[in-house]
CSV table of C-alpha atoms in Angstrom, one decimal:
chain,number,residue,atom,x,y,z
A,1,MET,CA,6.1,20.5,10.4
A,2,ARG,CA,5.7,21.3,6.7
A,3,TRP,CA,4.5,18.2,4.8
A,4,LEU,CA,4.5,17.4,1.1
A,5,ILE,CA,2.2,14.6,-0.2
A,6,THR,CA,3.0,13.4,-3.7
A,7,GLY,CA,0.5,11.3,-5.6
A,8,ALA,CA,-2.2,13.0,-3.5
A,9,GLY,CA,-5.0,12.0,-5.9
A,10,GLY,CA,-4.9,8.3,-5.0
A,11,ALA,CA,-6.7,6.5,-2.2
A,12,LEU,CA,-3.8,6.7,0.2
A,13,GLY,CA,-3.2,10.3,-0.8
A,14,HIS,CA,-6.8,11.2,0.0
A,15,ASP,CA,-6.5,9.8,3.5
A,16,LEU,CA,-3.3,11.5,4.1
A,17,ARG,CA,-4.8,14.8,3.1
A,18,SER,CA,-7.6,14.4,5.5
A,19,LEU,CA,-5.1,13.8,8.4
A,20,LEU,CA,-2.8,16.7,7.2
A,21,PRO,CA,-5.1,19.4,6.0
A,22,ASP,CA,-2.3,22.0,6.0
A,23,ALA,CA,0.1,19.8,3.9
A,24,THR,CA,1.0,20.6,0.4
A,25,ALA,CA,-0.8,18.0,-1.6
A,26,ALA,CA,0.4,17.4,-5.2
A,27,THR,CA,-1.5,15.1,-7.6
A,28,ARG,CA,0.1,13.5,-10.5
A,29,ALA,CA,-1.2,16.3,-12.8
A,30,GLU,CA,0.4,18.8,-10.4
A,31,LEU,CA,3.8,17.1,-9.9
A,32,ASP,CA,5.4,14.7,-12.2
A,33,ILE,CA,8.1,13.0,-10.1
A,34,THR,CA,10.0,12.0,-13.2
A,35,ASP,CA,10.8,15.7,-13.7
A,36,PRO,CA,13.9,16.4,-11.5
A,37,ASP,CA,13.5,20.2,-11.8
A,38,ALA,CA,9.8,20.1,-10.8
A,39,VAL,CA,10.7,17.7,-7.9
A,40,ARG,CA,13.4,20.0,-6.5
A,41,ALA,CA,11.1,23.0,-6.6
A,42,ALA,CA,8.2,21.0,-4.9
A,43,VAL,CA,10.4,19.6,-2.1
A,44,ASP,CA,12.0,22.9,-1.2
A,45,GLY,CA,10.6,24.3,2.0
A,46,HIS,CA,9.2,21.1,3.4
A,47,ASP,CA,10.3,19.0,6.3
A,48,VAL,CA,8.6,15.7,5.5
A,49,VAL,CA,7.8,14.3,2.1
A,50,VAL,CA,5.4,11.3,1.8
A,51,ASN,CA,5.6,9.7,-1.6
A,52,THR,CA,2.5,7.9,-2.7
A,53,ALA,CA,3.1,8.5,-6.4
A,54,ALA,CA,3.7,5.3,-8.2
A,55,TYR,CA,3.3,3.2,-11.4
A,56,THR,CA,0.9,0.6,-10.1
A,57,ALA,CA,-0.2,-1.3,-13.2
A,58,VAL,CA,1.4,-4.6,-12.2
A,59,ASP,CA,0.5,-6.6,-15.3
A,60,ALA,CA,1.3,-3.8,-17.7
A,61,ALA,CA,4.8,-3.5,-16.2
A,62,GLU,CA,5.6,-6.9,-17.5
A,63,SER,CA,5.6,-5.6,-21.1
A,64,ASP,CA,6.9,-2.1,-20.3
A,65,GLU,CA,9.3,-2.4,-17.3
A,66,ALA,CA,11.0,0.8,-18.4
A,67,ALA,CA,7.8,2.8,-17.8
A,68,ALA,CA,7.4,1.4,-14.3
A,69,THR,CA,11.1,2.0,-13.5
A,70,ARG,CA,10.9,5.5,-14.7
A,71,VAL,CA,8.3,6.4,-12.0
A,72,ASN,CA,9.1,3.8,-9.3
A,73,GLY,CA,12.8,3.9,-9.6
A,74,PHE,CA,14.1,7.2,-11.2
A,75,GLY,CA,11.2,9.3,-9.9
A,76,VAL,CA,11.8,8.2,-6.4
A,77,ALA,CA,15.6,8.8,-6.8
A,78,PHE,CA,14.8,12.4,-7.8
A,79,LEU,CA,12.7,12.8,-4.7
A,80,ALA,CA,15.5,11.3,-2.5
A,81,GLU,CA,18.1,13.5,-4.0
A,82,ALA,CA,15.9,16.6,-3.5
A,83,CYS,CA,15.4,15.7,0.1
A,84,ALA,CA,19.1,15.1,0.6
A,85,ALA,CA,19.8,18.6,-0.7
A,86,THR,CA,17.2,20.3,1.5
A,87,GLY,CA,17.4,18.3,4.7
A,88,ALA,CA,13.9,16.9,4.4
A,89,THR,CA,12.8,13.4,5.6
A,90,LEU,CA,11.3,11.1,2.9
A,91,LEU,CA,8.7,8.4,3.6
A,92,GLN,CA,8.6,6.2,0.5
A,93,VAL,CA,5.7,3.8,0.2
A,94,SER,CA,6.8,0.5,-1.2
A,95,THR,CA,5.4,-3.0,-1.6
A,96,ASP,CA,5.6,-6.6,-0.5
A,97,TYR,CA,6.4,-7.4,-4.2
A,98,VAL,CA,10.1,-6.6,-3.6
A,99,LEU,CA,10.2,-10.0,-1.6
A,100,PRO,CA,10.2,-13.4,-3.2
A,101,GLY,CA,6.9,-14.4,-1.7
A,102,ASP,CA,7.9,-18.0,-0.8
A,103,ALA,CA,8.2,-17.7,3.0
A,104,SER,CA,6.0,-19.6,5.4
A,105,SER,CA,6.1,-17.1,8.3
A,106,PRO,CA,5.9,-13.3,8.5
A,107,CYS,CA,8.9,-11.7,6.7
A,108,PRO,CA,11.0,-9.4,8.9
A,109,GLU,CA,12.1,-6.0,7.6
A,110,ASP,CA,15.6,-7.2,6.8
A,111,SER,CA,14.4,-10.2,4.7
A,112,PRO,CA,16.4,-10.6,1.4
A,113,THR,CA,14.7,-9.0,-1.5
A,114,ASP,CA,14.1,-10.9,-4.7
A,115,PRO,CA,11.2,-9.6,-6.7
A,116,VAL,CA,9.1,-12.0,-8.8
A,117,ASN,CA,7.9,-9.5,-11.4
A,118,ALA,CA,8.8,-6.3,-13.2
A,119,TYR,CA,6.7,-4.1,-10.9
A,120,GLY,CA,8.6,-5.5,-7.9
A,121,ARG,CA,11.9,-4.8,-9.5
A,122,SER,CA,10.9,-1.2,-10.2
A,123,LYS,CA,9.8,-0.6,-6.6
A,124,LEU,CA,13.0,-2.2,-5.3
A,125,ALA,CA,15.0,0.3,-7.4
A,126,GLY,CA,13.1,3.1,-5.6
A,127,GLU,CA,13.8,1.5,-2.2
A,128,GLN,CA,17.5,1.4,-3.0
A,129,ALA,CA,17.6,5.0,-4.1
A,130,VAL,CA,16.0,6.2,-0.9
A,131,LEU,CA,18.3,4.1,1.4
A,132,SER,CA,21.4,5.2,-0.5
A,133,ALA,CA,20.7,8.9,-0.8
A,134,LEU,CA,19.1,9.3,2.6
A,135,PRO,CA,20.9,7.0,5.1
A,136,GLU,CA,19.8,9.2,8.0
A,137,ARG,CA,16.4,10.5,6.8
A,138,GLY,CA,15.1,7.9,4.4
A,139,TYR,CA,12.2,5.6,5.4
A,140,VAL,CA,10.8,2.8,3.3
A,141,VAL,CA,7.3,1.6,4.3
A,142,ARG,CA,6.3,-1.6,2.5
A,143,THR,CA,2.6,-2.2,2.3
A,144,ALA,CA,0.3,-4.7,0.6
A,145,TRP,CA,-3.3,-5.5,-0.3
A,146,LEU,CA,-4.4,-1.9,0.0
A,147,TYR,CA,-8.0,-0.8,-0.2
A,148,GLY,CA,-9.7,2.6,0.4
A,149,GLU,CA,-12.7,4.7,-0.2
A,150,ASN,CA,-11.2,6.3,-3.3
A,151,GLY,CA,-10.4,4.5,-6.5
A,152,THR,CA,-10.6,0.9,-7.6
A,153,ASN,CA,-9.8,-1.8,-5.0
A,154,PHE,CA,-10.6,-5.4,-4.2
A,155,VAL,CA,-13.1,-4.7,-1.4
A,156,ALA,CA,-15.2,-2.4,-3.6
A,157,THR,CA,-15.0,-4.9,-6.5
A,158,MET,CA,-16.2,-7.8,-4.3
A,159,LEU,CA,-19.2,-5.7,-3.1
A,160,LYS,CA,-20.1,-4.8,-6.6
A,161,LEU,CA,-19.9,-8.4,-7.7
A,162,ALA,CA,-22.1,-9.3,-4.7
A,163,ALA,CA,-24.8,-7.1,-6.2
A,164,ALA,CA,-24.4,-8.6,-9.7
A,165,ARG,CA,-23.8,-12.3,-9.1
A,166,PRO,CA,-25.2,-15.1,-6.9
A,167,THR,CA,-21.6,-16.5,-6.3
A,168,VAL,CA,-18.0,-15.4,-6.7
A,169,SER,CA,-14.9,-17.6,-7.1
A,170,VAL,CA,-11.8,-16.2,-5.2
A,171,VAL,CA,-8.3,-17.6,-4.9
A,172,ASP,CA,-7.4,-19.3,-1.6
A,173,ASP,CA,-3.7,-19.9,-2.2
A,174,GLN,CA,-2.3,-16.4,-1.8
A,175,HIS,CA,-1.7,-15.2,1.7
A,176,GLY,CA,-1.5,-11.5,2.9
A,177,GLN,CA,-2.7,-8.7,5.1
A,178,PRO,CA,-5.6,-6.6,3.8
A,179,THR,CA,-4.7,-3.0,4.7
A,180,TRP,CA,-7.0,-0.1,4.8
A,181,THR,CA,-5.5,3.1,3.4
A,182,ALA,CA,-6.8,5.1,6.4
A,183,ALA,CA,-4.9,2.9,8.8
A,184,LEU,CA,-1.7,3.2,6.8
A,185,ALA,CA,-2.1,7.0,6.5
A,186,ALA,CA,-2.3,7.3,10.2
A,187,GLN,CA,0.8,5.2,10.7
A,188,LEU,CA,2.7,7.2,8.1
A,189,VAL,CA,1.9,10.5,9.8
A,190,ALA,CA,3.0,9.0,13.2
A,191,LEU,CA,6.2,7.8,11.6
A,192,GLY,CA,6.9,11.2,10.1
A,193,GLN,CA,6.5,12.8,13.4
A,194,ALA,CA,8.6,10.2,15.2
A,195,ALA,CA,11.3,10.6,12.5
A,196,ARG,CA,11.6,14.3,12.9
A,197,ASP,CA,11.6,13.9,16.7
A,198,GLY,CA,14.5,11.5,16.5
A,199,ARG,CA,12.5,8.6,17.9
A,200,ALA,CA,12.4,6.4,14.7
A,201,ALA,CA,15.5,5.0,13.1
A,202,PRO,CA,15.7,5.3,9.3
A,203,GLY,CA,15.3,2.3,7.1
A,204,VAL,CA,12.7,-0.3,6.2
A,205,TYR,CA,9.3,-0.7,8.0
A,206,HIS,CA,6.4,-2.9,7.2
A,207,GLY,CA,3.1,-1.0,7.0
A,208,THR,CA,0.5,-3.7,6.8
A,209,ALA,CA,-2.4,-4.8,9.0
A,210,SER,CA,-1.9,-7.3,11.8
A,211,GLY,CA,-3.0,-10.9,11.2
A,212,GLN,CA,-3.2,-12.6,7.9
A,213,THR,CA,-5.7,-14.3,5.5
A,214,THR,CA,-6.3,-15.2,1.9
A,215,TRP,CA,-8.2,-13.4,-0.8
A,216,HIS,CA,-10.9,-16.0,-0.3
A,217,GLY,CA,-10.9,-15.4,3.5
A,218,LEU,CA,-11.0,-11.6,2.9
A,219,THR,CA,-14.0,-12.0,0.6
A,220,GLN,CA,-15.9,-14.2,3.1
A,221,ALA,CA,-15.3,-11.5,5.8
A,222,ILE,CA,-16.5,-8.8,3.4
A,223,TYR,CA,-19.7,-10.7,2.8
A,224,SER,CA,-20.2,-11.6,6.5
A,225,LEU,CA,-19.7,-8.0,7.7
A,226,ALA,CA,-22.0,-6.7,5.0
A,227,GLY,CA,-24.8,-9.0,6.2
A,228,LEU,CA,-24.5,-11.3,3.1
A,229,ASP,CA,-24.1,-15.1,3.1
A,230,PRO,CA,-20.3,-15.9,3.0
A,231,ALA,CA,-21.2,-19.3,1.5
A,232,ARG,CA,-21.7,-17.4,-1.7
A,233,VAL,CA,-17.9,-17.1,-1.9
A,234,GLU,CA,-16.4,-20.2,-3.6
A,235,THR,CA,-12.8,-21.3,-3.6
A,236,THR,CA,-10.5,-21.4,-6.5
A,237,THR,CA,-6.7,-21.3,-7.2
A,238,SER,CA,-4.4,-18.8,-8.8
A,239,ASP,CA,-3.9,-21.2,-11.8
A,240,ALA,CA,-7.6,-20.6,-12.7
A,241,PHE,CA,-6.8,-16.9,-13.2
A,242,PRO,CA,-3.5,-16.7,-15.2
A,243,ARG,CA,-2.1,-13.1,-15.4
A,244,PRO,CA,1.0,-11.7,-17.1
A,245,ALA,CA,2.8,-10.9,-13.8
A,246,LYS,CA,3.5,-13.5,-11.2
A,247,ARG,CA,2.0,-12.8,-7.8
A,248,PRO,CA,3.7,-13.7,-4.5
A,249,ALA,CA,2.1,-16.7,-2.8
A,250,TYR,CA,2.9,-15.4,0.7
A,251,SER,CA,2.9,-11.7,1.3
A,252,VAL,CA,2.7,-11.6,5.1
A,253,LEU,CA,5.1,-9.0,6.6
A,254,GLY,CA,6.5,-8.8,10.1
A,255,HIS,CA,6.3,-5.6,12.2
A,256,ASP,CA,9.1,-5.8,14.7
A,257,ARG,CA,10.7,-2.5,13.9
A,258,TRP,CA,7.8,-0.4,15.0
A,259,ALA,CA,8.3,-1.1,18.7
A,260,ALA,CA,11.5,0.9,18.9
A,261,SER,CA,10.0,3.9,17.2
A,262,GLY,CA,7.1,4.3,19.6
A,263,VAL,CA,4.6,4.0,16.6
A,264,ALA,CA,1.9,1.5,17.1
A,265,VAL,CA,1.5,-1.5,14.8
A,266,GLN,CA,-1.7,-1.4,12.7
A,267,PRO,CA,-4.9,-3.1,14.0
A,268,HIS,CA,-5.9,-6.5,12.9
A,269,TRP,CA,-7.1,-6.7,9.2
A,270,HIS,CA,-10.6,-7.8,10.2
A,271,ASP,CA,-11.0,-4.8,12.6
A,272,GLN,CA,-9.8,-2.5,9.9
A,273,LEU,CA,-12.3,-4.0,7.4
A,274,GLU,CA,-15.2,-3.6,9.9
A,275,GLU,CA,-14.4,0.1,10.3
A,276,ALA,CA,-13.9,0.7,6.6
A,277,LEU,CA,-17.2,-0.8,5.7
A,278,LYS,CA,-18.9,1.9,7.8
A,279,ARG,CA,-17.5,4.7,5.7
A,280,PRO,CA,-20.0,6.2,3.2
A,281,ALA,CA,-18.5,4.9,-0.1
A,282,PHE,CA,-18.4,1.3,1.2
A,283,ALA,CA,-21.7,1.6,3.0
A,284,GLN,CA,-23.4,2.6,-0.3
A,285,LEU,CA,-22.0,-0.5,-2.0
A,286,VAL,CA,-23.2,-2.7,0.9
A,287,ASP,CA,-26.7,-1.2,0.6
A,288,ALA,CA,-26.6,-1.8,-3.2
A,289,ALA,CA,-25.7,-5.5,-2.6
A,290,HIS,CA,-28.8,-5.9,-0.4
A,291,THR,CA,-31.2,-4.2,-2.8
A,292,SER,CA,-30.0,-5.9,-6.1
């Protein structure tokens, strides 16, 4: 199969490139998905497109929703239209933020959408574009709490803080599924293969780790796996860290649709974290936390 990875300069894009060395990998500088002519030219000749390009500045989107929607809505629509014209399959990476975040048990894939912020609304526009333009070849994969070896992320930030501060205060009232980009990348590749083989029905899938925790629980696990004292992680609430964009209180997603596709559900978040911390970029941060 001929693969195209958009947004290939990000953390998820890097991991997809390592799994698909023969894929066409386009960074933001190489492909602006808000340019419909460029999108049509890039998609032509490919069987599967994995879109990881996105406007991800959640707080900034509150004051410039149009900018977020231009990329996450219109840009995705251009990709979907190009795939519809060429017969390509599109895997669109979306977010838990399209849901209201007020559930108390894992949200199934058909949960009603009701974004709590501008970023979520922009991503929902992209989802709707894919499902409308590609009813037979469109796949929306919602993920959450991503971290990886490349770029800024929560796990790296907590390890850097461990090297700089005796304690850290982390919110314990937001629930989710910390998801390693390498695990999501592997799942996306498997889904693309299953889609082209006719084994995976189109529509919405939830691409997050199994299990659930809070940001506080995640940070304690980071410290423990890094050989640091988890008691250094103190508890606080979201109210102590007001931000422009509201965050969902409950971002735990259900994974029921994977079974019919033959694609495995992702491993437990703690197992993913344990493997991720062995990778060089994280291992260096762990070493720095011990030597500071």
